[in-house]
Structures are given as structure tokens and as C-alpha cells.
PDB file of C-alpha atoms in Angstrom:
ATOM      1  CA  MET A1443     -13.909   5.844  10.277  1.00  0.00           C
ATOM      2  CA  LEU A1444     -10.205   5.608   9.545  1.00  0.00           C
ATOM      3  CA  PHE A1445      -8.555   3.696   6.745  1.00  0.00           C
ATOM      4  CA  SER A1446      -7.153   0.396   7.988  1.00  0.00           C
ATOM      5  CA  SER A1447      -3.423  -0.134   7.640  1.00  0.00           C
ATOM      6  CA  ASN A1448      -3.840  -2.523   4.715  1.00  0.00           C
ATOM      7  CA  GLN A1449      -6.927  -1.011   3.095  1.00  0.00           C
ATOM      8  CA  ARG A1450      -6.801  -0.326  -0.619  1.00  0.00           C
ATOM      9  CA  PHE A1451      -8.505   2.726  -1.978  1.00  0.00           C
ATOM     10  CA  GLU A1452      -8.003   4.006  -5.513  1.00  0.00           C
ATOM     11  CA  VAL A1453     -10.202   6.162  -7.700  1.00  0.00           C
ATOM     12  CA  SER A1454      -9.277   7.364 -11.167  1.00  0.00           C
ATOM     13  CA  GLY A1455     -11.016  10.039 -13.167  1.00  0.00           C
ATOM     14  CA  ASN A1456     -10.846  12.571 -15.953  1.00  0.00           C
ATOM     15  CA  LEU A1457      -9.537  16.125 -15.474  1.00  0.00           C
ATOM     16  CA  ARG A1458     -11.827  17.739 -18.064  1.00  0.00           C
ATOM     17  CA  SER A1459     -13.931  19.157 -15.267  1.00  0.00           C
ATOM     18  CA  SER A1460     -13.412  19.498 -11.535  1.00  0.00           C
ATOM     19  CA  ASP A1461     -16.547  17.446 -10.813  1.00  0.00           C
ATOM     20  CA  GLU A1462     -14.943  13.995 -10.819  1.00  0.00           C
ATOM     21  CA  LEU A1463     -11.970  15.051  -8.728  1.00  0.00           C
ATOM     22  CA  SER A1464     -14.176  17.043  -6.343  1.00  0.00           C
ATOM     23  CA  SER A1465     -16.571  14.112  -5.879  1.00  0.00           C
ATOM     24  CA  ALA A1466     -13.684  11.713  -5.242  1.00  0.00           C
ATOM     25  CA  LEU A1467     -12.090  14.049  -2.685  1.00  0.00           C
ATOM     26  CA  GLU A1468     -15.397  14.656  -0.920  1.00  0.00           C
ATOM     27  CA  PHE A1469     -16.022  10.910  -0.708  1.00  0.00           C
ATOM     28  CA  ALA A1470     -12.521  10.286   0.700  1.00  0.00           C
ATOM     29  CA  LEU A1471     -12.891  13.015   3.322  1.00  0.00           C
ATOM     30  CA  LYS A1472     -16.309  11.722   4.364  1.00  0.00           C
ATOM     31  CA  PHE A1473     -15.265   8.059   4.335  1.00  0.00           C
ATOM     32  CA  SER A1474     -12.178   8.796   6.428  1.00  0.00           C
ATOM     33  CA  GLY A1475     -14.246  10.780   8.944  1.00  0.00           C
ATOM     34  CA  ASN A1476     -12.402  14.031   8.281  1.00  0.00           C
ATOM     35  CA  TYR A1477     -15.116  15.951   6.417  1.00  0.00           C
ATOM     36  CA  GLU A1478     -16.902  16.924   9.635  1.00  0.00           C
ATOM     37  CA  ASN A1479     -13.587  18.297  10.939  1.00  0.00           C
ATOM     38  CA  MET A1480     -13.763  21.035   8.308  1.00  0.00           C
ATOM     39  CA  THR A1481     -16.797  22.825   9.763  1.00  0.00           C
ATOM     40  CA  LYS A1482     -16.300  26.404  10.939  1.00  0.00           C
ATOM     41  CA  ARG A1483     -16.693  25.293  14.555  1.00  0.00           C
ATOM     42  CA  GLU A1484     -13.937  22.654  14.273  1.00  0.00           C
ATOM     43  CA  ILE A1485     -11.630  24.953  12.307  1.00  0.00           C
ATOM     44  CA  ASP A1486     -12.050  27.614  15.009  1.00  0.00           C
ATOM     45  CA  ARG A1487     -11.017  24.949  17.555  1.00  0.00           C
ATOM     46  CA  GLY A1488      -7.805  24.171  15.601  1.00  0.00           C
ATOM     47  CA  ALA A1489      -8.653  21.640  12.880  1.00  0.00           C
ATOM     48  CA  LYS A1490      -6.658  22.147   9.693  1.00  0.00           C
ATOM     49  CA  LEU A1491      -6.865  20.780   6.159  1.00  0.00           C
ATOM     50  CA  LEU A1492      -3.307  20.401   4.922  1.00  0.00           C
ATOM     51  CA  TYR A1493      -1.454  19.705   1.705  1.00  0.00           C
ATOM     52  CA  GLN A1494       1.988  18.512   0.730  1.00  0.00           C
ATOM     53  CA  ILE A1495       3.637  17.973  -2.635  1.00  0.00           C
ATOM     54  CA  THR A1496       6.251  15.239  -2.500  1.00  0.00           C
ATOM     55  CA  GLU A1497       9.466  14.910  -4.488  1.00  0.00           C
ATOM     56  CA  ASP A1498       7.821  12.130  -6.523  1.00  0.00           C
ATOM     57  CA  ASP A1499       4.919  14.474  -7.487  1.00  0.00           C
ATOM     58  CA  LYS A1500       2.203  13.224  -5.136  1.00  0.00           C
ATOM     59  CA  TYR A1501      -0.292  15.936  -4.156  1.00  0.00           C
ATOM     60  CA  CYS A1502      -1.218  14.918  -0.627  1.00  0.00           C
ATOM     61  CA  ILE A1503      -4.252  15.990   1.382  1.00  0.00           C
ATOM     62  CA  GLY A1504      -3.965  15.705   5.126  1.00  0.00           C
ATOM     63  CA  TRP A1505      -5.512  16.731   8.392  1.00  0.00           C
ATOM     64  CA  ALA A1506      -4.159  17.925  11.727  1.00  0.00           C
ATOM     65  CA  PHE A1507      -5.337  19.565  14.901  1.00  0.00           C
ATOM     66  CA  GLY A1508      -3.315  22.426  16.357  1.00  0.00           C
ATOM     67  CA  GLU A1509       0.201  22.787  14.987  1.00  0.00           C
ATOM     68  CA  VAL A1510       0.926  22.273  11.289  1.00  0.00           C
ATOM     69  CA  PRO A1511       3.231  19.232  11.059  1.00  0.00           C
ATOM     70  CA  SER A1512       6.647  19.462   9.443  1.00  0.00           C
ATOM     71  CA  GLY A1513       6.507  19.082   5.660  1.00  0.00           C
ATOM     72  CA  TRP A1514       2.836  20.092   5.443  1.00  0.00           C
ATOM     73  CA  SER A1515       1.195  23.445   4.636  1.00  0.00           C
ATOM     74  CA  GLU A1516      -2.184  24.781   5.642  1.00  0.00           C
ATOM     75  CA  TYR A1517      -4.494  26.180   2.977  1.00  0.00           C
ATOM     76  CA  PRO A1518      -4.649  29.975   3.442  1.00  0.00           C
ATOM     77  CA  PHE A1519      -8.444  30.128   3.050  1.00  0.00           C
ATOM     78  CA  ARG A1520     -11.565  28.715   4.652  1.00  0.00           C
ATOM     79  CA  PHE A1521     -12.215  25.121   3.608  1.00  0.00           C
ATOM     80  CA  ASP A1522     -14.012  24.848   0.268  1.00  0.00           C
ATOM     81  CA  ILE A1523     -13.957  21.507  -1.528  1.00  0.00           C
ATOM     82  CA  GLU A1524     -14.396  23.148  -4.955  1.00  0.00           C
ATOM     83  CA  ILE A1525     -11.402  25.449  -4.489  1.00  0.00           C
ATOM     84  CA  VAL A1526      -9.177  22.656  -3.174  1.00  0.00           C
ATOM     85  CA  SER A1527     -10.250  20.442  -6.104  1.00  0.00           C
ATOM     86  CA  ARG A1528      -9.438  23.152  -8.643  1.00  0.00           C
ATOM     87  CA  ILE A1529      -5.978  23.626  -7.102  1.00  0.00           C
ATOM     88  CA  ILE A1530      -5.260  19.885  -7.337  1.00  0.00           C
ATOM     89  CA  LYS A1531      -6.614  19.806 -10.901  1.00  0.00           C
ATOM     90  CA  GLN A1532      -4.407  22.727 -11.944  1.00  0.00           C
ATOM     91  CA  TYR A1533      -1.355  20.998 -10.446  1.00  0.00           C
ATOM     92  CA  LEU A1534      -2.079  17.716 -12.279  1.00  0.00           C
ATOM     93  CA  GLU A1535      -2.759  19.399 -15.625  1.00  0.00           C
ATOM     94  CA  ASP A1536       0.950  20.238 -15.966  1.00  0.00           C
ATOM     95  CA  PHE A1537       1.878  16.568 -16.416  1.00  0.00           C
ATOM     96  CA  PRO A1538       1.949  14.999 -19.907  1.00  0.00           C
ATOM     97  CA  VAL A1539      -0.453  12.357 -21.173  1.00  0.00           C
ATOM     98  CA  GLU A1540       1.203   8.981 -21.778  1.00  0.00           C
ATOM     99  CA  GLU A1541      -0.054   7.650 -25.116  1.00  0.00           C
ATOM    100  CA  HIS A1542       1.319   4.109 -25.145  1.00  0.00           C
ATOM    101  CA  ILE A1543      -1.543   1.862 -24.078  1.00  0.00           C
ATOM    102  CA  GLY A1544      -3.190   1.107 -27.396  1.00  0.00           C
ATOM    103  CA  ASP A1545      -5.312   2.376 -30.261  1.00  0.00           C
ATOM    104  CA  GLY A1546      -7.804   4.870 -28.887  1.00  0.00           C
ATOM    105  CA  SER A1547      -7.942   8.298 -27.317  1.00  0.00           C
ATOM    106  CA  TYR A1548      -6.232   9.658 -24.224  1.00  0.00           C
ATOM    107  CA  ARG A1549      -7.133  12.317 -21.674  1.00  0.00           C
ATOM    108  CA  LYS A1550      -5.359  13.806 -18.721  1.00  0.00           C
ATOM    109  CA  GLY A1551      -6.654  12.341 -15.521  1.00  0.00           C
ATOM    110  CA  PHE A1552      -5.990  11.731 -11.864  1.00  0.00           C
ATOM    111  CA  ILE A1553      -5.668   8.775  -9.598  1.00  0.00           C
ATOM    112  CA  MET A1554      -6.472   9.227  -5.921  1.00  0.00           C
ATOM    113  CA  LYS A1555      -5.072   6.712  -3.430  1.00  0.00           C
ATOM    114  CA  CYS A1556      -4.899   6.198   0.305  1.00  0.00           C
ATOM    115  CA  LEU A1557      -1.560   5.776   1.998  1.00  0.00           C
ATOM    116  CA  SER A1558       0.281   2.470   1.687  1.00  0.00           C
ATOM    117  CA  TYR A1559       3.494   1.197   3.255  1.00  0.00           C
ATOM    118  CA  SER A1560       5.535   2.225   0.225  1.00  0.00           C
ATOM    119  CA  ASP A1561       4.515   5.882   0.713  1.00  0.00           C
ATOM    120  CA  TYR A1562       5.998   6.258   4.195  1.00  0.00           C
ATOM    121  CA  ASP A1563       9.410   7.209   2.806  1.00  0.00           C
ATOM    122  CA  THR A1564       8.163   9.874   0.391  1.00  0.00           C
ATOM    123  CA  ILE A1565       5.415  11.605   2.412  1.00  0.00           C
ATOM    124  CA  LYS A1566       6.654  13.607   5.395  1.00  0.00           C
ATOM    125  CA  GLU A1567       4.748  12.981   8.642  1.00  0.00           C
ATOM    126  CA  SER A1568       2.728  10.482   6.593  1.00  0.00           C
ATOM    127  CA  PHE A1569       0.259   9.626   9.371  1.00  0.00           C
ATOM    128  CA  HIS A1570      -1.437  13.003   8.651  1.00  0.00           C
ATOM    129  CA  CYS A1571      -2.145  11.965   5.033  1.00  0.00           C
ATOM    130  CA  ILE A1572      -5.746  11.149   4.144  1.00  0.00           C
ATOM    131  CA  VAL A1573      -5.321  10.619   0.394  1.00  0.00           C
ATOM    132  CA  TYR A1574      -2.998  11.714  -2.366  1.00  0.00           C
ATOM    133  CA  PHE A1575      -3.389  12.461  -6.063  1.00  0.00           C
ATOM    134  CA  GLU A1576      -1.086  11.606  -8.939  1.00  0.00           C
ATOM    135  CA  PRO A1577      -1.264  12.289 -12.676  1.00  0.00           C
ATOM    136  CA  TYR A1578      -3.016   9.525 -14.581  1.00  0.00           C
ATOM    137  CA  THR A1579      -3.714   8.875 -18.249  1.00  0.00           C
ATOM    138  CA  CYS A1580      -7.321   7.979 -19.012  1.00  0.00           C
ATOM    139  CA  TYR A1581      -7.457   5.651 -22.012  1.00  0.00           C
ATOM    140  CA  TYR A1582     -10.570   5.170 -24.118  1.00  0.00           C
ATOM    141  CA  ALA A1583     -10.354   2.162 -26.459  1.00  0.00           C
ATOM    142  CA  LYS A1584     -11.800   2.332 -29.961  1.00  0.00           C
TER     143      LYS A1584
END
């Protein structure tokens, strides 16, 4: 299944552990139909899990078959959802928490989204993008 051109898909979560981010990424890969492309057999045939970090700080996850598209990089290891999730988590942890929502507590988090029309200008070869991650502040009201 592919995401439709106007489909909305957003998941937010906490960065305290890799579990939430890993579960969200696994769901997105399965829902988009790309998880089965990451088997050893498909990788040996030319399937590639890709990443790209945009100028506006999006950490993009993509997929291609054969050549690595311009602007994208291939992970230099065999596909492992836990390793990929930890890399994304480490990248997002460098961003500050925004404490302006209200009285309560704040935690570093992530928001995972599928591609929308507004992303075409910032993500190179955007049709390869499955989902992307951005820093997000999780707010817990008192």
C-alpha cells in the first residue's frame, strides 16, 4: 500500500526510549508496503533503505531500488529497525525543548509525518520519501 497524495499521517512520541520511535517507524514501513523490501533477499536484489537530512532539519527515511537517488544516502549496514531508530533518536536529541505551552512538564520528542505538498521543495527527490521525523516537544499538563 502506498500513501495517497493527500493522505495525512502524523505520529508524535517521547524520545526517552527508542521504543516509541521504533514502533512508529516500523508501522510506517509496514503500512507503506516497504518493510518487506528490507528482507535479505530484496536487499540482495537492489532494494535500499535511504536517509536524507534536509536544510530545515527533517530526518527523512526513503526507499529505492538500484541506484541511490541524488540527495539521499544509503545506510552502510544491513537493515535493522532498532539501529535506524537509535540513529534518528540521537539526531533529534540535539534539538532544544520548547517550554512555552503552559504549566506542566516538557520532554524531548519526535513527530513523524508522511510527505505533503509543502515538502516537495525541501526534500530532494521527494518521491523516494516514506516518512520524515522532526523534533517535537511533548507537553504534559499538570
